[in-house]
GROMACS .gro file of C-alpha atoms in nm:
model
  387
    1MET     CA    1   0.000   0.000   0.000
    2LYS     CA    2   0.134   0.343  -0.097
    3ASN     CA    3   0.144   0.634   0.142
    4GLN     CA    4  -0.066   0.942   0.086
    5VAL     CA    5  -0.011   1.281   0.244
    6THR     CA    6  -0.239   1.258   0.546
    7LEU     CA    7  -0.360   1.523   0.788
    8PHE     CA    8  -0.464   1.407   1.136
    9LYS     CA    9  -0.666   1.675   1.315
   10ASN     CA   10  -0.867   1.734   1.635
   11ALA     CA   11  -0.632   1.520   1.845
   12SER     CA   12  -0.474   1.525   2.189
   13ILE     CA   13  -0.112   1.462   2.093
   14PHE     CA   14   0.132   1.310   2.341
   15MET     CA   15   0.469   1.470   2.274
   16LEU     CA   16   0.789   1.399   2.464
   17ASP     CA   17   0.760   1.705   2.688
   18ARG     CA   18   0.392   1.797   2.681
   19ILE     CA   19   0.044   1.713   2.559
   20ILE     CA   20  -0.110   1.925   2.284
   21ASP     CA   21  -0.477   1.932   2.383
   22GLN     CA   22  -0.605   2.010   2.036
   23GLY     CA   23  -0.353   1.953   1.764
   24TRP     CA   24  -0.277   1.818   1.422
   25ILE     CA   25  -0.009   1.610   1.250
   26LEU     CA   26   0.082   1.613   0.882
   27VAL     CA   27   0.234   1.289   0.753
   28ASN     CA   28   0.415   1.296   0.419
   29GLU     CA   29   0.416   1.044   0.136
   30ASN     CA   30   0.725   0.877   0.285
   31GLY     CA   31   0.545   0.794   0.609
   32LYS     CA   32   0.735   1.058   0.805
   33ILE     CA   33   0.597   1.327   1.032
   34GLU     CA   34   0.618   1.649   0.831
   35GLU     CA   35   0.460   1.901   1.068
   36ILE     CA   36   0.291   1.916   1.408
   37GLY     CA   37   0.070   2.203   1.516
   38GLU     CA   38  -0.186   2.331   1.765
   39GLY     CA   39  -0.542   2.444   1.707
   40SER     CA   40  -0.693   2.444   1.361
   41PRO     CA   41  -0.451   2.332   1.091
   42GLU     CA   42  -0.327   2.583   0.841
   43VAL     CA   43  -0.412   2.540   0.475
   44LEU     CA   44  -0.190   2.243   0.400
   45THR     CA   45  -0.157   2.027   0.092
   46HIS     CA   46  -0.284   1.679   0.170
   47ASP     CA   47  -0.460   1.381   0.012
   48VAL     CA   48  -0.652   1.249   0.313
   49ILE     CA   49  -0.793   1.396   0.634
   50VAL     CA   50  -0.835   1.184   0.947
   51ASP     CA   51  -1.056   1.354   1.206
   52VAL     CA   52  -0.948   1.206   1.538
   53GLN     CA   53  -1.254   1.361   1.707
   54GLY     CA   54  -1.080   1.458   2.028
   55LYS     CA   55  -0.922   1.119   2.091
   56SER     CA   56  -0.554   1.080   2.184
   57ILE     CA   57  -0.260   1.013   1.955
   58ILE     CA   58   0.029   0.849   2.140
   59PRO     CA   59   0.361   0.718   2.005
   60GLY     CA   60   0.353   0.357   1.893
   61LEU     CA   61   0.472   0.106   2.152
   62ILE     CA   62   0.803  -0.070   2.089
   63ASP     CA   63   0.867  -0.425   2.211
   64VAL     CA   64   1.230  -0.539   2.220
   65HIS     CA   65   1.148  -0.884   2.357
   66ILE     CA   66   0.886  -1.079   2.167
   67HIS     CA   67   0.906  -1.445   2.068
   68GLY     CA   68   0.570  -1.489   1.897
   69GLY     CA   69   0.195  -1.462   1.906
   70ASN     CA   70  -0.133  -1.591   1.765
   71GLY     CA   71   0.007  -1.943   1.732
   72TYR     CA   72   0.333  -1.848   1.558
   73SER     CA   73   0.695  -1.829   1.671
   74PHE     CA   74   0.999  -1.645   1.536
   75LEU     CA   75   1.193  -1.971   1.564
   76ASP     CA   76   0.960  -2.120   1.301
   77GLY     CA   77   1.202  -1.951   1.061
   78ARG     CA   78   0.929  -1.855   0.812
   79TYR     CA   79   0.817  -1.521   0.673
   80ASP     CA   80   0.449  -1.603   0.721
   81SER     CA   81   0.510  -1.664   1.092
   82LEU     CA   82   0.677  -1.326   1.136
   83ALA     CA   83   0.398  -1.161   0.936
   84GLU     CA   84   0.135  -1.317   1.165
   85ILE     CA   85   0.328  -1.205   1.475
   86SER     CA   86   0.357  -0.854   1.329
   87ALA     CA   87  -0.014  -0.830   1.250
   88PHE     CA   88  -0.126  -0.972   1.585
   89HIS     CA   89   0.081  -0.739   1.799
   90ALA     CA   90  -0.009  -0.433   1.590
   91LYS     CA   91  -0.368  -0.487   1.704
   92HIS     CA   92  -0.243  -0.453   2.060
   93GLY     CA   93  -0.036  -0.138   2.028
   94THR     CA   94   0.303  -0.257   1.908
   95THR     CA   95   0.433  -0.061   1.610
   96ALA     CA   96   0.794  -0.187   1.610
   97PHE     CA   97   0.960  -0.496   1.754
   98LEU     CA   98   1.274  -0.702   1.786
   99ALA     CA   99   1.203  -1.063   1.690
  100THR     CA  100   1.348  -1.264   1.977
  101THR     CA  101   1.513  -1.605   1.967
  102SER     CA  102   1.544  -1.851   2.252
  103THR     CA  103   1.809  -2.109   2.325
  104ALA     CA  104   1.809  -2.362   2.041
  105SER     CA  105   2.048  -2.544   1.811
  106LYS     CA  106   2.283  -2.327   1.607
  107GLU     CA  107   2.114  -2.443   1.287
  108ARG     CA  108   1.769  -2.343   1.408
  109ILE     CA  109   1.887  -2.001   1.525
  110ILE     CA  110   2.064  -1.937   1.194
  111LYS     CA  111   1.748  -2.032   1.004
  112ALA     CA  112   1.547  -1.781   1.209
  113LEU     CA  113   1.809  -1.508   1.169
  114THR     CA  114   1.826  -1.563   0.793
  115CYS     CA  115   1.447  -1.539   0.780
  116ALA     CA  116   1.458  -1.215   0.981
  117ALA     CA  117   1.703  -1.058   0.737
  118GLU     CA  118   1.487  -1.155   0.440
  119SER     CA  119   1.168  -1.042   0.616
  120PHE     CA  120   1.327  -0.709   0.708
  121GLU     CA  121   1.384  -0.641   0.338
  122LYS     CA  122   1.036  -0.759   0.240
  123GLY     CA  123   0.852  -0.568   0.511
  124MET     CA  124   0.579  -0.656   0.757
  125PRO     CA  125   0.199  -0.613   0.735
  126GLY     CA  126   0.167  -0.475   1.089
  127ALA     CA  127   0.430  -0.382   1.345
  128ASP     CA  128   0.764  -0.291   1.190
  129LEU     CA  129   1.040  -0.553   1.226
  130VAL     CA  130   1.340  -0.340   1.325
  131GLY     CA  131   1.588  -0.607   1.431
  132VAL     CA  132   1.658  -0.916   1.637
  133HIS     CA  133   1.703  -0.983   2.007
  134LEU     CA  134   1.932  -1.285   2.048
  135GLU     CA  135   1.822  -1.442   2.378
  136GLY     CA  136   2.050  -1.739   2.438
  137PRO     CA  137   2.223  -1.970   2.379
  138PHE     CA  138   2.504  -1.811   2.587
  139ILE     CA  139   2.328  -1.830   2.924
  140ASN     CA  140   2.374  -1.995   3.264
  141GLU     CA  141   2.204  -2.332   3.307
  142LYS     CA  142   2.132  -2.245   3.673
  143ARG     CA  143   1.899  -1.967   3.558
  144SER     CA  144   1.774  -2.116   3.233
  145GLY     CA  145   1.404  -2.107   3.325
  146ALA     CA  146   1.208  -2.234   3.024
  147GLN     CA  147   1.511  -2.215   2.792
  148GLU     CA  148   1.622  -2.548   2.645
  149LYS     CA  149   1.905  -2.664   2.875
  150SER     CA  150   2.050  -2.912   2.625
  151ASP     CA  151   2.119  -2.631   2.376
  152ILE     CA  152   2.297  -2.393   2.616
  153ARG     CA  153   2.650  -2.322   2.494
  154LEU     CA  154   2.952  -2.119   2.600
  155PRO     CA  155   3.005  -1.800   2.401
  156SER     CA  156   3.217  -1.837   2.090
  157ILE     CA  157   3.340  -1.554   1.869
  158ASN     CA  158   3.300  -1.778   1.564
  159GLU     CA  159   2.938  -1.855   1.652
  160ILE     CA  160   2.867  -1.486   1.717
  161ASP     CA  161   3.010  -1.402   1.375
  162GLU     CA  162   2.789  -1.666   1.213
  163TYR     CA  163   2.483  -1.512   1.376
  164MET     CA  164   2.575  -1.159   1.274
  165GLU     CA  165   2.632  -1.274   0.916
  166ALA     CA  166   2.306  -1.472   0.898
  167SER     CA  167   2.109  -1.175   1.030
  168LYS     CA  168   2.292  -0.925   0.807
  169ASN     CA  169   2.383  -0.738   1.126
  170LEU     CA  170   2.019  -0.710   1.237
  171ILE     CA  171   2.100  -0.825   1.592
  172LYS     CA  172   2.037  -0.515   1.804
  173LEU     CA  173   2.019  -0.674   2.150
  174VAL     CA  174   2.169  -0.987   2.304
  175THR     CA  175   2.091  -1.162   2.633
  176LEU     CA  176   2.375  -1.358   2.788
  177ALA     CA  177   2.527  -1.461   3.122
  178PRO     CA  178   2.854  -1.270   3.157
  179GLU     CA  179   2.987  -1.487   3.440
  180VAL     CA  180   3.020  -1.803   3.228
  181LYS     CA  181   3.348  -1.891   3.059
  182ASN     CA  182   3.425  -1.644   2.776
  183GLY     CA  183   3.131  -1.433   2.896
  184TYR     CA  184   3.308  -1.102   2.947
  185GLU     CA  185   3.488  -1.138   2.616
  186ALA     CA  186   3.150  -1.193   2.449
  187VAL     CA  187   3.007  -0.884   2.619
  188LYS     CA  188   3.295  -0.673   2.488
  189TYR     CA  189   3.276  -0.827   2.140
  190PHE     CA  190   2.903  -0.765   2.104
  191ASN     CA  191   2.945  -0.414   2.243
  192ASP     CA  192   3.218  -0.340   1.988
  193LEU     CA  193   2.978  -0.458   1.716
  194GLY     CA  194   2.723  -0.199   1.833
  195VAL     CA  195   2.487  -0.454   1.991
  196THR     CA  196   2.317  -0.365   2.322
  197VAL     CA  197   2.428  -0.627   2.575
  198SER     CA  198   2.180  -0.747   2.836
  199ILE     CA  199   2.250  -0.953   3.146
  200GLY     CA  200   1.991  -1.227   3.165
  201HIS     CA  201   1.941  -1.593   3.254
  202SER     CA  202   2.242  -1.518   3.470
  203ASP     CA  203   2.362  -1.622   3.815
  204ALA     CA  204   2.613  -1.338   3.836
  205ASN     CA  205   2.690  -1.182   4.171
  206PHE     CA  206   2.713  -0.806   4.221
  207LYS     CA  207   3.087  -0.793   4.154
  208GLU     CA  208   3.043  -0.990   3.832
  209VAL     CA  209   2.769  -0.751   3.720
  210ILE     CA  210   3.009  -0.459   3.773
  211GLU     CA  211   3.267  -0.637   3.557
  212ALA     CA  212   3.003  -0.696   3.289
  213ILE     CA  213   2.917  -0.325   3.290
  214GLN     CA  214   3.286  -0.240   3.256
  215SER     CA  215   3.294  -0.476   2.956
  216GLY     CA  216   2.996  -0.302   2.794
  217ALA     CA  217   2.668  -0.439   2.937
  218THR     CA  218   2.391  -0.177   2.972
  219HIS     CA  219   2.067  -0.374   3.009
  220THR     CA  220   1.900  -0.654   3.207
  221THR     CA  221   1.654  -0.905   3.062
  222HIS     CA  222   1.307  -0.949   3.218
  223HIS     CA  223   1.423  -0.809   3.549
  224PHE     CA  224   1.369  -1.024   3.859
  225ASN     CA  225   1.309  -1.329   3.635
  226GLY     CA  226   1.584  -1.569   3.531
  227MET     CA  227   1.854  -1.408   3.745
  228SER     CA  228   2.028  -1.425   4.081
  229PRO     CA  229   1.778  -1.275   4.327
  230LEU     CA  230   1.810  -0.985   4.569
  231HIS     CA  231   1.960  -1.083   4.906
  232HIS     CA  232   2.078  -0.852   5.183
  233ARG     CA  233   2.429  -1.002   5.175
  234GLU     CA  234   2.448  -1.053   4.798
  235PRO     CA  235   2.245  -0.820   4.575
  236GLY     CA  236   2.285  -1.039   4.265
  237VAL     CA  237   2.167  -0.923   3.924
  238ALA     CA  238   1.827  -0.827   4.067
  239GLY     CA  239   1.979  -0.591   4.324
  240ALA     CA  240   2.236  -0.456   4.081
  241GLY     CA  241   1.966  -0.361   3.834
  242LEU     CA  242   1.783  -0.167   4.103
  243VAL     CA  243   2.077   0.045   4.217
  244LEU     CA  244   2.312   0.080   3.920
  245LYS     CA  245   2.228   0.371   3.692
  246GLU     CA  246   2.430   0.214   3.410
  247LEU     CA  247   2.165  -0.056   3.363
  248THR     CA  248   1.830  -0.025   3.188
  249THR     CA  249   1.593  -0.294   3.316
  250GLU     CA  250   1.329  -0.484   3.122
  251ILE     CA  251   1.005  -0.563   3.303
  252ILE     CA  252   0.721  -0.806   3.224
  253ALA     CA  253   0.433  -0.617   3.385
  254ASP     CA  254   0.166  -0.885   3.370
  255GLY     CA  255   0.134  -0.915   3.748
  256ILE     CA  256   0.236  -1.281   3.715
  257HIS     CA  257   0.609  -1.274   3.645
  258VAL     CA  258   0.659  -0.989   3.892
  259HIS     CA  259   0.429  -0.890   4.178
  260PRO     CA  260   0.257  -0.554   4.116
  261GLU     CA  261   0.425  -0.402   4.424
  262MET     CA  262   0.767  -0.505   4.289
  263VAL     CA  263   0.680  -0.342   3.957
  264LYS     CA  264   0.594  -0.027   4.151
  265LEU     CA  265   0.921  -0.051   4.346
  266LEU     CA  266   1.119  -0.081   4.023
  267PHE     CA  267   0.954   0.229   3.877
  268GLU     CA  268   1.007   0.425   4.198
  269MET     CA  269   1.376   0.331   4.216
  270LYS     CA  270   1.477   0.339   3.849
  271GLY     CA  271   1.245   0.597   3.695
  272VAL     CA  272   1.067   0.561   3.362
  273TRP     CA  273   1.375   0.655   3.157
  274ASN     CA  274   1.566   0.351   3.286
  275ILE     CA  275   1.292   0.090   3.243
  276CYS     CA  276   1.212  -0.093   2.921
  277ALA     CA  277   0.866  -0.251   2.926
  278ILE     CA  278   0.842  -0.578   2.731
  279THR     CA  279   0.591  -0.856   2.676
  280ASP     CA  280   0.817  -1.164   2.640
  281ALA     CA  281   0.514  -1.291   2.447
  282VAL     CA  282   0.537  -1.645   2.314
  283PHE     CA  283   0.349  -1.823   2.037
  284CYS     CA  284   0.039  -1.881   2.249
  285ALA     CA  285  -0.025  -1.511   2.313
  286GLY     CA  286  -0.374  -1.452   2.177
  287LEU     CA  287  -0.474  -1.819   2.197
  288PRO     CA  288  -0.735  -1.958   2.438
  289ASP     CA  289  -0.646  -2.153   2.751
  290GLY     CA  290  -0.535  -2.504   2.670
  291GLU     CA  291  -0.245  -2.744   2.624
  292TYR     CA  292   0.007  -2.671   2.352
  293GLU     CA  293   0.348  -2.804   2.255
  294ARG     CA  294   0.562  -2.815   2.572
  295VAL     CA  295   0.338  -2.564   2.753
  296TYR     CA  296  -0.010  -2.510   2.880
  297VAL     CA  297  -0.201  -2.186   2.923
  298THR     CA  298  -0.443  -2.116   3.206
  299ASP     CA  299  -0.588  -1.774   3.282
  300GLY     CA  300  -0.334  -1.625   3.045
  301GLN     CA  301  -0.040  -1.777   3.235
  302VAL     CA  302   0.208  -1.991   3.039
  303TYR     CA  303   0.379  -2.281   3.215
  304LEU     CA  304   0.596  -2.572   3.112
  305SER     CA  305   0.445  -2.916   3.162
  306ASP     CA  306   0.602  -2.927   3.511
  307GLY     CA  307   0.332  -2.680   3.617
  308SER     CA  308   0.571  -2.445   3.797
  309THR     CA  309   0.812  -2.297   3.541
  310LEU     CA  310   0.686  -1.986   3.365
  311ALA     CA  311   0.750  -2.004   2.990
  312GLY     CA  312   0.707  -1.653   2.857
  313SER     CA  313   0.380  -1.464   2.860
  314THR     CA  314   0.059  -1.393   2.673
  315LEU     CA  315   0.095  -1.022   2.752
  316THR     CA  316   0.044  -0.744   2.498
  317MET     CA  317   0.203  -0.401   2.513
  318ILE     CA  318  -0.124  -0.213   2.558
  319GLN     CA  319  -0.224  -0.442   2.846
  320SER     CA  320   0.118  -0.394   3.002
  321LEU     CA  321   0.072  -0.018   2.976
  322LYS     CA  322  -0.266  -0.038   3.149
  323ASN     CA  323  -0.118  -0.261   3.418
  324VAL     CA  324   0.171  -0.029   3.499
  325ILE     CA  325  -0.062   0.269   3.525
  326SER     CA  326  -0.274   0.064   3.767
  327PHE     CA  327   0.022  -0.076   3.965
  328THR     CA  328   0.207   0.255   4.004
  329GLY     CA  329  -0.060   0.524   3.998
  330TYR     CA  330   0.141   0.704   3.728
  331SER     CA  331  -0.035   0.879   3.442
  332LEU     CA  332  -0.025   0.769   3.080
  333PHE     CA  333   0.205   1.062   3.000
  334ASP     CA  334   0.435   0.963   3.288
  335VAL     CA  335   0.489   0.599   3.185
  336LEU     CA  336   0.507   0.635   2.806
  337PRO     CA  337   0.889   0.665   2.787
  338SER     CA  338   0.927   0.308   2.916
  339TYR     CA  339   0.719   0.189   2.618
  340THR     CA  340   0.853   0.419   2.349
  341MET     CA  341   1.180   0.611   2.376
  342VAL     CA  342   1.360   0.371   2.611
  343PRO     CA  343   1.308   0.061   2.393
  344ALA     CA  344   1.388   0.272   2.087
  345ARG     CA  345   1.713   0.380   2.251
  346GLN     CA  346   1.807   0.026   2.353
  347ALA     CA  347   1.734  -0.100   2.000
  348LYS     CA  348   1.932   0.194   1.858
  349ILE     CA  349   1.640   0.328   1.654
  350ASP     CA  350   1.555   0.635   1.862
  351HIS     CA  351   1.654   0.860   1.571
  352LEU     CA  352   1.366   0.704   1.373
  353LYS     CA  353   1.102   0.599   1.625
  354GLY     CA  354   0.987   0.634   1.983
  355SER     CA  355   0.827   0.978   1.986
  356ILE     CA  356   0.601   1.204   1.787
  357GLU     CA  357   0.854   1.444   1.639
  358LYS     CA  358   0.910   1.609   1.305
  359GLY     CA  359   1.116   1.384   1.077
  360LYS     CA  360   1.045   1.059   1.260
  361ASP     CA  361   0.839   0.765   1.135
  362ALA     CA  362   0.465   0.822   1.171
  363ASP     CA  363   0.419   0.530   1.410
  364PHE     CA  364   0.135   0.604   1.649
  365LEU     CA  365  -0.188   0.486   1.806
  366ILE     CA  366  -0.526   0.652   1.827
  367ILE     CA  367  -0.676   0.557   2.164
  368ASP     CA  368  -0.980   0.651   2.370
  369ASP     CA  369  -0.996   0.743   2.739
  370GLU     CA  370  -1.008   0.375   2.838
  371PHE     CA  371  -0.687   0.304   2.643
  372SER     CA  372  -0.874   0.103   2.381
  373ILE     CA  373  -0.688   0.109   2.050
  374LEU     CA  374  -0.901   0.256   1.773
  375SER     CA  375  -0.628   0.258   1.505
  376THR     CA  376  -0.262   0.164   1.471
  377TYR     CA  377  -0.042   0.348   1.222
  378VAL     CA  378   0.303   0.237   1.108
  379LYS     CA  379   0.498   0.475   0.884
  380GLY     CA  380   0.174   0.661   0.818
  381LEU     CA  381  -0.024   0.356   0.706
  382GLU     CA  382  -0.320   0.227   0.905
  383VAL     CA  383  -0.234  -0.136   0.985
  384PHE     CA  384  -0.519  -0.190   1.231
  385LYS     CA  385  -0.861  -0.033   1.275
  386LEU     CA  386  -1.111  -0.131   1.542
  387SER     CA  387  -1.420  -0.253   1.363
   0.00000   0.00000   0.00000
């Protein structure tokens, strides 16, 4: 579908530093934001007018940790799977995402990365595929969670190079355990390649986290989950993420992976500009309760067959946003950075996405006062409309 010059008017527009109560946005034929204004729009050349009728326009939500949805997984290694994931999550507020692997054989990971590179060139029907999050296989078996233990491997520069080549350098974020053999070298190598390095599925102690930061780590994966816990004599990764300003922390705010009061604590201690909200959604996000391959879903909770190990989530970004507002008492304006600019920064796309600014991609949502999504726009094109 080709872009047209589109004027959005009569909108409450959520900017980085303020809300325009009655404003307008002009989107050009390249899907970029051309102009933003207040009040009645000037006489502007346009092809289409969208009257927002007083509803809110907020930046599109960016998910840097998403494995699948609607019955499909990134590790399927097929374009149609990624397209289904893209379309599903666009309905729920995601306008850009990092397709995320999990620990698997090298061959399976390479197949998925090759597919991501091809899909990136082809384009997505919904949320924009902007890169890859390599979660595993370089993790600690002690904190593997639902990751496949038999496929965990020590970091290898040769294997890293194979992954970068297969993805055509689309890997933007990597989760690893720095304390394992060759771990710090891998942190430095990924950092030198321009990849954001995240500490996750890690049993590192506080001192080892400091060494990882000195090697280039700047992020933690699904904070409080899959990591050495907070203890008064050993803070572990969980404690380090709370107190070290060098680390941006992911959070799965479904109220299942992390207690709502702990979510609130994280926001109070870190602040919205140091928290990256994620879904960690797996293939069964959007599917009804039931038994699926290796997992079962009950009340939206995903467990391995052992009945106790959480295996990702069925969370969506818009539901996460609603949850955090409820858990913390913060306003929509207050929490938006954790869903927009912070993930954009960590994925190294904040020059293109993450806020409603002149020159950036026209990725945004039209929502009502109850945070229901009326429309999702990606690069100026409507990819979802509530019927």
